[in-house]
Amino acid sequence: KLNTRVKSGYMNKIFLELVANGAQEQILWDYKPHVGTDVLKIVVKNLREKIINLGGEFHFNTLIKDVIILDGKVKGIKIQNLKSPILVEENVLFDHVMLAIGHSSRDTYRMLHKHGVFMENKPFAIGARIEHPRVDIDTMQYGKMCSHPNLEAATYSLTYNNRDEERGVFSFCMCPGGVIVNAASQEGGTLVNGMSYSQRDGRFSNSALVVGVKANEFGDELFSGMEYQDQLEKKTYDIIGNYGALYQNTLDFLKGKTTNRKIESSYEMELKSYDLNNLFPEVISKNMKMAMGYWEKTQRNFISEHANLIGPETRTSAPVKVTRNEFGESINTKGLYPIGEGAGYAGGIISAAIDGFKVVDLAFATL
Ligand SMILES: Cc1cc2nc3c(=O)[nH]c(=O)nc-3n(C[C@H](O)[C@H](O)[C@H](O)COP(=O)(O)OP(=O)(O)OC[C@H]3O[C@@H](n4cnc5c(N)ncnc54)[C@H](O)[C@@H]3O)c2cc1C
């Protein structure tokens, strides 16, 4: 899905580049452009080949173990080849480093913090995927026209505002005809995410149903939010004993009762029944229930014996921000340019791409 709320002059260039590298032309005019994982794999490969032809290099299985910083200035990076049977580390010297680490590189955040790179806590969101038979969502959105051949799998976007707590509950990353997938990146921790293939013709539709978490909700330390995500992923792993996911029917979640039957789902790894009220802290489960109770009355089919929660979904965005100045540089480390979702300045594919272009242009303007 390439929709974004960000508006930018770079947008046209990004979409044209994606089409030139194999994405569907439809994304140039569709108001909710979608590529799909199957096509995206080809686009990414083509983009990589283009970059290599222009003189760029890709180093797979290579960890940036350290950023070399002297007197508040970047001097280079230390890299480690993860495939080598012996420890091979190499210093590569540069005075400008664009760091696009994504939102889950917890060891890299800690390494930057150790060097004193300025970061701050930021809000994020936690919850679970909600999955329905696709036909239920198509009926919710299209009514009796739901099986019309000209209609694609239906999408939705739901929000609920808990005014007393100034907290939002919202659907996110809706995947019509899509699948729920495992998104773990650390040993001993598990979580889910969602995606669709280009045809969006799977039997199920899913989206994340998440509750906003305020910057210091889980503690005042810089990494309190990140540690909370980590604990939740590990707790889930310990309950299941592997990289599966927990499930609960939506009606049972509202009643605080474990689902005592198997469910049908697009998720292909192990699913274990669990009362998610016991997984999440009260602030998350209470707000999810408030929102779901409201949608039960207002959205046909949304809460039903066919609608299930599968979770947890912990990584909707970065829990910290690597703060930049107006030139796109870290505010206290010269030559370090934190970009994309990991820097806390983007929340999806297109906004991360826009951020990359923007910071590269800012950096070149000051060289
Ligand atoms: C299953 C799934 C589906 C998604 N679907 C969508 C969607 O439909 N639409 C959308 O807009 N967004 C979607 N997203 C989110 C989207 O992928 C991210 O917002 C986007 O990729 C962020 O781009 P980025 O370049 O900032 O970071 P990333 O794409 O996360 O890239 C960061 C890279 O840095 C690497 N890295 C981190 N630390 C180090 C280190 N120390 N050394 C070496 N390498 C390092 C990581 O391995 C990673 O490859 C989805 C995410 C997932 C997991």
Short mmCIF file of C-alpha atoms and ligand atoms in Angstrom, two decimals:
data_model
loop_
_atom_site.label_atom_id
_atom_site.label_comp_id
_atom_site.label_asym_id
_atom_site.label_seq_id
_atom_site.Cartn_x
_atom_site.Cartn_y
_atom_site.Cartn_z
CA LYS A 1 0.00 0.00 0.00
CA LEU A 2 1.49 3.27 -1.04
CA ASN A 3 -1.00 5.68 0.50
CA THR A 4 0.39 8.31 2.83
CA ARG A 5 -0.96 11.39 4.59
CA VAL A 6 2.28 13.25 3.83
CA LYS A 7 2.22 15.71 0.91
CA SER A 8 5.50 16.35 -0.87
CA GLY A 9 6.97 17.48 -4.17
CA TYR A 10 9.05 14.27 -4.19
CA MET A 11 5.96 12.11 -4.50
CA ASN A 12 5.69 12.20 -8.29
CA LYS A 13 9.33 11.24 -8.71
CA ILE A 14 8.95 8.31 -6.32
CA PHE A 15 5.85 6.90 -8.04
CA LEU A 16 7.39 7.31 -11.52
CA GLU A 17 10.54 5.54 -10.31
CA LEU A 18 8.48 2.65 -8.91
CA VAL A 19 6.59 2.28 -12.23
CA ALA A 20 9.83 2.48 -14.23
CA ASN A 21 11.09 -0.43 -12.13
CA GLY A 22 8.10 -2.70 -12.56
CA ALA A 23 5.20 -1.40 -10.43
CA GLN A 24 1.72 -1.22 -11.96
CA GLU A 25 0.97 2.04 -13.87
CA GLN A 26 -2.31 2.23 -11.96
CA ILE A 27 -0.43 3.52 -8.90
CA LEU A 28 0.02 6.82 -10.74
CA TRP A 29 -3.70 7.62 -10.53
CA ASP A 30 -5.26 5.30 -7.96
CA TYR A 31 -6.29 7.16 -4.80
CA LYS A 32 -5.23 4.16 -2.69
CA PRO A 33 -2.27 2.86 -4.70
CA HIS A 34 -1.26 -0.73 -4.06
CA VAL A 35 1.62 -2.80 -5.45
CA GLY A 36 1.47 -6.08 -3.50
CA THR A 37 4.28 -8.14 -2.05
CA ASP A 38 4.68 -10.35 -5.16
CA VAL A 39 5.24 -7.34 -7.47
CA LEU A 40 7.20 -5.35 -4.89
CA LYS A 41 9.84 -8.09 -4.74
CA ILE A 42 10.54 -7.51 -8.45
CA VAL A 43 10.51 -3.70 -8.08
CA VAL A 44 13.02 -3.80 -5.22
CA LYS A 45 15.35 -6.07 -7.18
CA ASN A 46 15.17 -3.76 -10.23
CA LEU A 47 15.83 -0.69 -8.07
CA ARG A 48 18.84 -2.41 -6.54
CA GLU A 49 20.22 -3.26 -9.97
CA LYS A 50 19.70 0.33 -11.10
CA ILE A 51 21.61 1.64 -8.06
CA ILE A 52 24.46 -0.83 -8.74
CA ASN A 53 24.60 0.31 -12.38
CA LEU A 54 24.89 3.89 -11.15
CA GLY A 55 27.89 2.95 -8.98
CA GLY A 56 26.22 2.04 -5.70
CA GLU A 57 27.09 -1.04 -3.63
CA PHE A 58 25.01 -3.45 -1.54
CA HIS A 59 26.58 -5.46 1.28
CA PHE A 60 24.21 -8.23 2.34
CA ASN A 61 24.64 -9.98 5.71
CA THR A 62 26.65 -7.02 6.92
CA LEU A 63 25.97 -5.41 10.26
CA ILE A 64 26.79 -1.80 11.08
CA LYS A 65 28.20 -2.68 14.46
CA ASP A 66 29.31 0.80 15.39
CA VAL A 67 29.30 4.37 14.13
CA ILE A 68 32.71 5.92 14.67
CA ILE A 69 32.19 9.33 16.28
CA LEU A 70 35.05 11.61 17.41
CA ASP A 71 34.51 15.02 19.04
CA GLY A 72 30.83 15.04 18.02
CA LYS A 73 31.64 14.29 14.36
CA VAL A 74 31.06 11.12 12.35
CA LYS A 75 34.27 9.54 11.06
CA GLY A 76 32.91 6.29 9.66
CA ILE A 77 31.27 2.99 10.48
CA LYS A 78 32.48 -0.36 11.77
CA ILE A 79 30.97 -3.24 9.81
CA GLN A 80 30.86 -6.95 10.54
CA ASN A 81 30.32 -9.73 8.01
CA LEU A 82 27.70 -11.94 9.65
CA LYS A 83 28.27 -14.87 7.27
CA SER A 84 31.96 -15.20 7.97
CA PRO A 85 32.86 -18.14 10.26
CA ILE A 86 35.49 -15.97 11.96
CA LEU A 87 34.87 -12.48 13.39
CA VAL A 88 35.66 -10.06 10.55
CA GLU A 89 35.24 -6.40 11.40
CA GLU A 90 36.25 -3.51 9.21
CA ASN A 91 36.30 0.25 9.69
CA VAL A 92 35.00 2.15 6.69
CA LEU A 93 35.73 5.86 6.86
CA PHE A 94 33.17 8.45 5.75
CA ASP A 95 32.33 11.89 7.10
CA HIS A 96 28.65 11.68 6.10
CA VAL A 97 26.47 8.74 7.14
CA MET A 98 22.79 8.42 6.18
CA LEU A 99 21.39 6.02 8.73
CA ALA A 100 18.14 4.34 7.62
CA ILE A 101 17.80 1.60 10.22
CA GLY A 102 14.01 1.04 10.35
CA HIS A 103 11.96 1.03 13.55
CA SER A 104 13.14 -2.24 15.09
CA SER A 105 16.91 -2.05 15.23
CA ARG A 106 17.02 -1.99 19.00
CA ASP A 107 20.73 -2.83 19.28
CA THR A 108 21.58 0.00 16.87
CA TYR A 109 19.52 2.52 18.88
CA ARG A 110 21.44 1.44 21.99
CA MET A 111 24.76 1.76 20.18
CA LEU A 112 23.89 5.31 19.08
CA HIS A 113 22.76 6.18 22.61
CA LYS A 114 26.06 4.88 24.00
CA HIS A 115 27.82 7.47 21.81
CA GLY A 116 25.55 10.22 23.13
CA VAL A 117 23.59 10.73 19.87
CA PHE A 118 20.55 12.76 20.93
CA MET A 119 17.26 10.85 20.90
CA GLU A 120 13.87 11.33 22.49
CA ASN A 121 10.88 9.24 23.40
CA LYS A 122 7.96 9.34 20.98
CA PRO A 123 4.38 8.04 20.89
CA PHE A 124 3.62 4.80 19.08
CA ALA A 125 0.76 2.27 19.11
CA ILE A 126 0.16 -1.33 20.22
CA GLY A 127 -2.64 -3.79 19.60
CA ALA A 128 -3.46 -6.81 17.45
CA ARG A 129 -4.53 -7.68 13.91
CA ILE A 130 -8.24 -8.13 13.40
CA GLU A 131 -9.11 -10.67 10.72
CA HIS A 132 -12.43 -11.29 8.98
CA PRO A 133 -13.57 -13.49 6.11
CA ARG A 134 -13.15 -11.13 3.14
CA VAL A 135 -16.82 -11.47 2.28
CA ASP A 136 -17.79 -10.02 5.68
CA ILE A 137 -15.78 -6.86 5.04
CA ASP A 138 -17.03 -6.64 1.44
CA THR A 139 -20.61 -6.88 2.78
CA MET A 140 -19.89 -4.31 5.51
CA GLN A 141 -18.68 -1.84 2.87
CA TYR A 142 -20.67 -2.66 -0.28
CA GLY A 143 -23.90 -4.09 1.13
CA LYS A 144 -25.87 -6.16 -1.35
CA MET A 145 -23.51 -5.21 -4.21
CA CYS A 146 -20.68 -7.03 -2.43
CA SER A 147 -20.20 -9.73 -5.06
CA HIS A 148 -20.26 -7.34 -8.05
CA PRO A 149 -17.39 -8.37 -10.37
CA ASN A 150 -16.23 -4.76 -10.86
CA LEU A 151 -15.66 -4.27 -7.16
CA GLU A 152 -12.30 -5.04 -5.61
CA ALA A 153 -11.85 -6.45 -2.11
CA ALA A 154 -13.13 -3.74 0.22
CA THR A 155 -10.97 -1.66 2.49
CA TYR A 156 -11.87 0.36 5.60
CA SER A 157 -10.40 2.88 7.97
CA LEU A 158 -11.84 3.17 11.47
CA THR A 159 -11.02 5.54 14.30
CA TYR A 160 -12.28 5.91 17.84
CA ASN A 161 -11.44 8.76 20.15
CA ASN A 162 -11.33 8.24 23.91
CA ARG A 163 -11.69 11.93 24.86
CA ASP A 164 -11.20 11.39 28.60
CA GLU A 165 -7.74 9.97 28.03
CA GLU A 166 -7.01 11.95 24.85
CA ARG A 167 -6.24 8.64 23.22
CA GLY A 168 -7.01 7.26 19.79
CA VAL A 169 -7.80 3.70 18.76
CA PHE A 170 -7.55 3.09 15.04
CA SER A 171 -7.29 0.58 12.26
CA PHE A 172 -3.96 0.70 10.44
CA CYS A 173 -2.32 -1.01 7.46
CA MET A 174 -5.58 -2.54 6.21
CA CYS A 175 -4.92 -5.53 3.94
CA PRO A 176 -7.98 -6.48 1.85
CA GLY A 177 -7.79 -10.11 0.71
CA GLY A 178 -4.44 -10.24 2.50
CA VAL A 179 -2.59 -12.40 4.97
CA ILE A 180 -1.27 -12.04 8.49
CA VAL A 181 2.45 -12.74 8.71
CA ASN A 182 5.05 -13.12 11.41
CA ALA A 183 7.27 -10.04 11.75
CA ALA A 184 9.77 -11.13 14.42
CA SER A 185 13.35 -9.92 14.05
CA GLN A 186 14.80 -11.00 17.39
CA GLU A 187 15.34 -14.41 18.89
CA GLY A 188 12.79 -15.37 21.52
CA GLY A 189 10.19 -12.70 20.66
CA THR A 190 7.20 -12.88 18.32
CA LEU A 191 4.69 -10.46 16.76
CA VAL A 192 2.53 -10.11 13.65
CA ASN A 193 2.03 -7.73 10.72
CA GLY A 194 -0.08 -7.89 7.55
CA MET A 195 0.32 -7.77 3.76
CA SER A 196 -1.54 -8.47 0.51
CA TYR A 197 -0.48 -9.88 -2.81
CA SER A 198 -1.20 -7.74 -5.89
CA GLN A 199 -4.53 -9.45 -6.70
CA ARG A 200 -5.88 -9.01 -3.15
CA ASP A 201 -7.94 -12.14 -3.65
CA GLY A 202 -7.24 -14.07 -0.44
CA ARG A 203 -10.11 -15.48 1.66
CA PHE A 204 -9.51 -13.05 4.52
CA SER A 205 -9.09 -9.32 5.10
CA ASN A 206 -7.10 -7.96 8.03
CA SER A 207 -5.90 -4.76 9.58
CA ALA A 208 -4.03 -3.72 12.70
CA LEU A 209 -6.30 -2.50 15.49
CA VAL A 210 -4.06 -0.43 17.69
CA VAL A 211 -4.22 1.90 20.69
CA GLY A 212 -2.08 5.03 20.85
CA VAL A 213 0.65 4.92 23.49
CA LYS A 214 1.94 8.25 24.80
CA ALA A 215 5.66 9.06 24.81
CA ASN A 216 6.30 8.27 28.48
CA GLU A 217 3.42 5.91 29.17
CA PHE A 218 5.63 2.94 30.07
CA GLY A 219 8.31 4.89 31.98
CA ASP A 220 10.42 8.01 31.77
CA GLU A 221 13.57 6.41 30.43
CA LEU A 222 14.49 6.91 26.77
CA PHE A 223 14.01 3.24 25.93
CA SER A 224 11.00 2.51 28.18
CA GLY A 225 8.62 2.20 25.21
CA MET A 226 11.08 0.08 23.23
CA GLU A 227 11.64 -2.19 26.22
CA TYR A 228 7.90 -2.55 26.65
CA GLN A 229 7.53 -3.69 23.01
CA ASP A 230 10.37 -6.14 23.59
CA GLN A 231 8.79 -7.57 26.79
CA LEU A 232 5.43 -8.05 25.08
CA GLU A 233 7.03 -9.91 22.16
CA LYS A 234 9.02 -12.14 24.58
CA LYS A 235 5.97 -12.80 26.77
CA THR A 236 4.06 -13.93 23.67
CA TYR A 237 6.92 -16.21 22.61
CA ASP A 238 7.06 -17.75 26.10
CA ILE A 239 3.29 -18.41 26.12
CA ILE A 240 3.39 -20.16 22.73
CA GLY A 241 6.90 -21.63 22.90
CA ASN A 242 7.70 -20.63 19.31
CA TYR A 243 7.26 -17.89 16.69
CA GLY A 244 3.50 -18.31 16.45
CA ALA A 245 0.78 -15.86 17.44
CA LEU A 246 -2.06 -15.65 19.97
CA TYR A 247 -5.71 -15.51 18.94
CA GLN A 248 -9.06 -14.69 20.46
CA ASN A 249 -12.48 -14.23 18.93
CA THR A 250 -13.60 -10.59 19.14
CA LEU A 251 -16.80 -11.42 21.11
CA ASP A 252 -14.74 -13.44 23.60
CA PHE A 253 -12.24 -10.60 23.96
CA LEU A 254 -15.08 -8.25 24.85
CA LYS A 255 -16.32 -10.75 27.45
CA GLY A 256 -12.81 -11.50 28.80
CA LYS A 257 -13.17 -15.18 27.96
CA THR A 258 -10.68 -17.49 26.22
CA THR A 259 -11.88 -18.81 22.84
CA ASN A 260 -12.30 -22.54 23.26
CA ARG A 261 -12.34 -23.51 19.60
CA LYS A 262 -9.94 -23.44 16.65
CA ILE A 263 -10.28 -20.60 14.14
CA GLU A 264 -9.75 -20.29 10.40
CA SER A 265 -7.06 -17.77 9.54
CA SER A 266 -4.58 -16.73 6.85
CA TYR A 267 -1.78 -16.97 9.44
CA GLU A 268 0.28 -20.04 8.57
CA MET A 269 2.34 -20.48 11.73
CA GLU A 270 1.08 -21.82 15.06
CA LEU A 271 -1.94 -20.09 16.57
CA LYS A 272 -2.61 -20.44 20.29
CA SER A 273 -5.84 -19.43 21.99
CA TYR A 274 -5.28 -16.90 24.77
CA ASP A 275 -7.24 -14.20 26.57
CA LEU A 276 -5.49 -11.11 25.20
CA ASN A 277 -6.84 -9.15 28.17
CA ASN A 278 -4.10 -10.97 30.10
CA LEU A 279 -1.43 -10.16 27.56
CA PHE A 280 -1.87 -6.41 27.22
CA PRO A 281 -1.65 -3.84 29.99
CA GLU A 282 -5.06 -2.53 31.01
CA VAL A 283 -4.67 0.74 29.10
CA ILE A 284 -4.46 -1.20 25.82
CA SER A 285 -7.15 -3.84 26.43
CA LYS A 286 -9.61 -1.34 27.96
CA ASN A 287 -9.30 1.06 25.02
CA MET A 288 -9.50 -1.73 22.45
CA LYS A 289 -12.71 -2.91 24.11
CA MET A 290 -14.20 0.59 24.18
CA ALA A 291 -13.53 1.03 20.46
CA MET A 292 -14.67 -2.48 19.52
CA GLY A 293 -17.84 -2.09 21.60
CA TYR A 294 -18.61 1.07 19.62
CA TRP A 295 -17.85 -0.53 16.23
CA GLU A 296 -19.97 -3.54 17.17
CA LYS A 297 -22.97 -1.21 17.11
CA THR A 298 -21.96 0.90 14.11
CA GLN A 299 -20.18 -1.46 11.65
CA ARG A 300 -22.02 -4.49 10.35
CA ASN A 301 -20.02 -7.76 10.70
CA PHE A 302 -17.04 -6.04 12.29
CA ILE A 303 -17.41 -7.77 15.66
CA SER A 304 -18.77 -11.27 15.25
CA GLU A 305 -18.09 -14.94 15.78
CA HIS A 306 -16.13 -14.83 12.48
CA ALA A 307 -13.95 -11.85 13.48
CA ASN A 308 -10.77 -12.74 15.37
CA LEU A 309 -7.91 -10.91 16.98
CA ILE A 310 -4.42 -12.25 16.21
CA GLY A 311 -1.49 -10.65 17.94
CA PRO A 312 0.30 -8.89 19.25
CA GLU A 313 1.10 -6.09 16.80
CA THR A 314 3.81 -4.07 18.56
CA ARG A 315 5.77 -2.33 15.82
CA THR A 316 3.52 0.21 14.19
CA SER A 317 6.23 2.89 14.30
CA ALA A 318 9.51 3.76 16.02
CA PRO A 319 9.32 4.21 19.80
CA VAL A 320 12.11 6.84 19.71
CA LYS A 321 13.12 9.72 17.51
CA VAL A 322 16.73 10.50 16.52
CA THR A 323 16.22 14.25 16.48
CA ARG A 324 17.53 16.29 13.52
CA ASN A 325 18.29 19.94 12.85
CA GLU A 326 16.97 21.91 9.88
CA PHE A 327 19.74 20.47 7.67
CA GLY A 328 18.58 16.91 8.34
CA GLU A 329 21.58 16.23 10.59
CA SER A 330 21.49 14.79 14.13
CA ILE A 331 21.26 17.79 16.45
CA ASN A 332 24.47 16.88 18.28
CA THR A 333 26.44 14.66 15.90
CA LYS A 334 27.85 16.28 12.78
CA GLY A 335 27.70 14.21 9.62
CA LEU A 336 25.06 11.79 10.95
CA TYR A 337 21.79 11.91 9.02
CA PRO A 338 19.10 9.69 10.59
CA ILE A 339 16.41 9.06 7.98
CA GLY A 340 13.18 7.17 7.42
CA GLU A 341 11.04 5.29 9.87
CA GLY A 342 13.87 4.46 12.29
CA ALA A 343 14.68 8.13 12.74
CA GLY A 344 11.06 8.72 13.72
CA TYR A 345 10.36 10.93 10.69
CA ALA A 346 8.30 8.50 8.59
CA GLY A 347 5.60 5.89 9.06
CA GLY A 348 5.44 3.87 5.86
CA ILE A 349 7.02 3.14 2.50
CA ILE A 350 6.23 6.44 0.79
CA SER A 351 6.87 8.73 3.76
CA ALA A 352 10.22 6.95 4.33
CA ALA A 353 11.11 7.42 0.64
CA ILE A 354 10.15 11.12 0.79
CA ASP A 355 12.23 11.55 3.93
CA GLY A 356 15.25 9.95 2.26
CA PHE A 357 15.07 12.28 -0.76
CA LYS A 358 14.50 15.32 1.44
CA VAL A 359 17.47 14.71 3.72
CA VAL A 360 19.83 13.83 0.87
CA ASP A 361 18.93 17.15 -0.81
CA LEU A 362 19.37 19.05 2.48
CA ALA A 363 22.73 17.39 3.08
CA PHE A 364 24.01 18.17 -0.43
CA ALA A 365 22.85 21.78 -0.13
CA THR A 366 25.17 22.25 2.87
CA LEU A 367 28.25 20.48 1.44
C1 LIG B 1 4.79 -7.17 6.81
C2 LIG B 1 4.88 -5.69 6.63
C3 LIG B 1 4.02 -5.06 5.75
C4 LIG B 1 4.09 -3.69 5.55
N1 LIG B 1 3.24 -3.12 4.65
C5 LIG B 1 3.34 -1.80 4.40
C6 LIG B 1 2.50 -1.20 3.42
O1 LIG B 1 1.69 -1.86 2.79
N2 LIG B 1 2.62 0.14 3.21
C7 LIG B 1 3.52 0.91 3.91
O2 LIG B 1 3.58 2.12 3.66
N3 LIG B 1 4.32 0.36 4.84
C8 LIG B 1 4.25 -0.98 5.11
N4 LIG B 1 5.07 -1.53 6.05
C9 LIG B 1 6.03 -0.65 6.75
C10 LIG B 1 7.22 -0.34 5.84
O3 LIG B 1 7.85 -1.55 5.48
C11 LIG B 1 8.19 0.59 6.55
O4 LIG B 1 7.49 1.75 6.96
C12 LIG B 1 9.33 1.02 5.63
O5 LIG B 1 9.99 -0.11 5.11
C13 LIG B 1 10.32 1.90 6.38
O6 LIG B 1 11.41 2.14 5.54
P1 LIG B 1 12.85 2.45 6.10
O7 LIG B 1 13.73 2.52 4.92
O8 LIG B 1 12.80 3.64 7.01
O9 LIG B 1 13.25 1.20 7.03
P2 LIG B 1 13.28 -0.35 6.70
O10 LIG B 1 12.60 -0.68 5.41
O11 LIG B 1 12.81 -1.04 7.93
O12 LIG B 1 14.83 -0.66 6.47
C14 LIG B 1 15.77 -0.61 7.49
C15 LIG B 1 16.89 -1.59 7.14
O13 LIG B 1 18.03 -1.31 7.95
C16 LIG B 1 18.59 -2.56 8.34
N5 LIG B 1 19.39 -2.34 9.56
C17 LIG B 1 18.97 -1.87 10.77
N6 LIG B 1 20.00 -1.77 11.62
C18 LIG B 1 21.11 -2.16 10.94
C19 LIG B 1 22.48 -2.29 11.28
N7 LIG B 1 22.95 -1.97 12.49
N8 LIG B 1 23.33 -2.77 10.32
C20 LIG B 1 22.90 -3.09 9.08
N9 LIG B 1 21.60 -2.98 8.70
C21 LIG B 1 20.73 -2.52 9.62
C22 LIG B 1 17.39 -3.46 8.54
O14 LIG B 1 17.76 -4.82 8.50
C23 LIG B 1 16.52 -3.04 7.36
O15 LIG B 1 16.84 -3.78 6.21
C24 LIG B 1 5.03 -2.91 6.26
C25 LIG B 1 5.90 -3.53 7.17
C26 LIG B 1 5.83 -4.91 7.34
C27 LIG B 1 6.80 -5.56 8.30
#
